[in-house]
Amino acid sequence: MDGIFLFSILNSQFAIPLQTNMMFSVPQFIDVEDKIAGPLTWRQLLWMIGMGATLLVFFNIFDTALFFIMAVPTVLIFVALAFYRPNGFPLTTFIFYAVLFIFRPKVSVWERPLRQAPVAKAPVEKKEVADTGAKHIDQEKLTELARILDKG
């Protein structure tokens, strides 16, 4: 449905070409991290490098039996930090919020917002109304009021 859109403004005519096919593609999957080294993202690659460095330090410090005992949990922890995503979040974020939950107070206290100091107002003088006592309505006024109400 390619065509031309014609319009005029102040006796000047303009034409805008219409195109149905897009000139640029809309990016999709923008929440997926870029792959850097094969199937690994930056975050995963850095965790794997950190795991290798930690295992190298363990290998140089401990003897063979203790190295394997220390290496198994270390590998599991680093692999979990690199690849496990509970509820779609990285495990590091999940651990951060868990620690925050543990150390924050569990009771929420509503704090009333601070009020501004009230503005001083001039004292209002009270006028005393004289009490006239019981009101007296005579028969003439009653008949006149009845006649006004009957008229509508």
Coordinates of C-alpha atoms in Angstrom, one line a residue:
M1 CA 0.0 0.0 0.0
D2 CA 2.7 2.4 -1.0
G3 CA 1.4 5.8 -2.1
I4 CA 1.6 9.5 -1.6
F5 CA -0.1 11.7 1.0
L6 CA -0.9 15.1 -0.5
F7 CA -1.8 18.1 1.7
S8 CA -1.7 21.9 1.4
I9 CA -0.9 24.6 3.9
L10 CA -1.4 28.3 3.1
N11 CA -1.7 27.6 -0.7
S12 CA 1.5 25.5 -0.7
Q13 CA 1.2 21.8 -1.6
F14 CA 3.2 19.1 0.0
A15 CA 3.6 15.4 -0.8
I16 CA 4.8 12.8 1.7
P17 CA 5.6 9.3 0.3
L18 CA 3.9 6.5 2.3
Q19 CA 5.7 3.2 2.8
T20 CA 4.2 0.1 4.4
N21 CA 7.5 -1.7 4.8
M22 CA 9.7 -0.5 7.7
M23 CA 13.1 1.0 7.0
F24 CA 14.5 -0.1 10.3
S25 CA 13.8 -3.3 12.2
V26 CA 12.6 -3.1 15.8
P27 CA 15.1 -4.7 18.2
Q28 CA 13.7 -7.7 20.0
F29 CA 14.9 -9.6 23.1
I30 CA 16.6 -6.5 24.5
D31 CA 16.6 -8.0 28.0
V32 CA 19.0 -10.8 26.9
E33 CA 22.6 -10.2 27.7
D34 CA 25.1 -10.2 24.8
K35 CA 27.2 -13.3 24.3
I36 CA 30.9 -12.6 24.5
A37 CA 32.8 -15.8 24.6
G38 CA 30.8 -18.6 22.9
P39 CA 27.6 -19.0 24.9
L40 CA 28.9 -17.0 27.9
T41 CA 28.0 -13.5 28.8
W42 CA 30.4 -11.0 30.4
R43 CA 29.0 -11.9 33.9
Q44 CA 29.3 -15.6 33.3
L45 CA 32.8 -15.3 31.9
L46 CA 34.0 -13.2 34.8
W47 CA 32.5 -15.8 37.3
M48 CA 34.3 -18.6 35.5
I49 CA 37.6 -16.7 35.5
G50 CA 37.1 -16.0 39.2
M51 CA 36.5 -19.7 39.8
G52 CA 39.6 -20.7 37.9
A53 CA 41.7 -18.2 39.9
T54 CA 40.2 -19.4 43.2
L55 CA 40.9 -23.1 42.3
L56 CA 44.5 -22.1 41.3
V57 CA 45.0 -20.5 44.7
F58 CA 43.5 -23.6 46.4
F59 CA 45.8 -25.9 44.4
N60 CA 48.9 -24.0 45.5
I61 CA 47.9 -23.7 49.1
F62 CA 46.3 -27.1 50.0
D63 CA 47.5 -30.7 49.5
T64 CA 45.7 -32.8 46.9
A65 CA 43.0 -34.4 49.2
L66 CA 42.1 -31.1 50.8
F67 CA 42.1 -29.4 47.4
F68 CA 39.4 -31.7 46.1
I69 CA 37.4 -31.3 49.2
M70 CA 37.5 -27.5 48.9
A71 CA 37.2 -27.5 45.0
V72 CA 33.8 -29.3 44.8
P73 CA 31.8 -26.7 46.9
T74 CA 33.8 -23.8 45.3
V75 CA 32.9 -25.0 41.8
L76 CA 29.2 -25.5 42.8
I77 CA 29.0 -22.0 44.3
F78 CA 30.7 -20.3 41.3
V79 CA 28.6 -22.2 38.7
A80 CA 25.5 -21.2 40.6
L81 CA 26.5 -17.6 40.8
A82 CA 27.3 -17.6 37.0
F83 CA 24.3 -19.6 35.6
Y84 CA 21.4 -20.0 38.1
R85 CA 18.7 -17.3 37.8
P86 CA 15.9 -17.7 40.4
N87 CA 12.8 -15.8 39.3
G88 CA 14.7 -14.4 36.3
F89 CA 17.2 -12.5 38.5
P90 CA 20.9 -13.2 38.8
L91 CA 21.8 -15.1 41.9
T92 CA 23.9 -12.2 43.2
T93 CA 20.9 -9.9 43.2
F94 CA 18.8 -12.6 44.8
I95 CA 21.4 -13.0 47.6
F96 CA 21.6 -9.2 48.0
Y97 CA 17.9 -8.9 48.6
A98 CA 17.9 -11.9 50.9
V99 CA 20.6 -10.3 53.1
L100 CA 18.7 -7.0 53.0
F101 CA 15.5 -8.8 54.2
I102 CA 17.4 -10.5 57.0
F103 CA 18.9 -7.3 58.4
R104 CA 16.0 -4.9 57.9
P105 CA 13.5 -4.5 60.7
K106 CA 10.4 -6.6 60.2
V107 CA 7.9 -4.1 61.8
S108 CA 6.8 -1.3 59.6
V109 CA 5.9 1.9 61.5
W110 CA 3.9 4.6 59.9
E111 CA 5.5 7.9 60.5
R112 CA 3.2 10.9 60.5
P113 CA 4.5 13.6 58.2
L114 CA 5.8 16.7 59.9
R115 CA 3.2 19.4 60.0
Q116 CA 3.9 23.1 59.4
A117 CA 3.5 25.4 62.3
P118 CA 0.0 26.8 62.4
V119 CA -0.4 30.4 61.4
A120 CA -1.5 32.7 64.2
K121 CA -5.0 34.0 63.5
A122 CA -6.5 37.2 64.8
P123 CA -9.0 36.4 67.6
V124 CA -12.5 36.4 66.4
E125 CA -14.9 38.5 68.4
K126 CA -18.1 36.7 69.4
K127 CA -21.2 38.8 69.1
E128 CA -23.8 38.1 71.6
V129 CA -27.3 37.7 70.2
A130 CA -30.0 39.1 72.5
D131 CA -32.5 36.5 73.4
T132 CA -35.9 37.8 72.6
G133 CA -37.7 35.0 74.4
A134 CA -40.6 33.1 73.0
K135 CA -41.8 34.2 69.6
H136 CA -45.4 35.2 69.4
I137 CA -47.4 34.9 66.1
D138 CA -50.9 36.3 66.1
Q139 CA -53.9 35.0 64.1
E140 CA -53.6 37.6 61.4
K141 CA -50.1 36.5 60.4
L142 CA -51.1 32.9 60.4
T143 CA -54.0 33.5 58.0
E144 CA -51.7 35.6 55.8
L145 CA -49.1 32.8 55.7
A146 CA -51.7 30.2 54.9
R147 CA -53.0 32.3 52.1
I148 CA -49.5 32.7 50.6
L149 CA -48.8 28.9 50.8
D150 CA -52.2 28.1 49.2
K151 CA -51.4 30.4 46.2
G152 CA -48.3 28.3 45.5

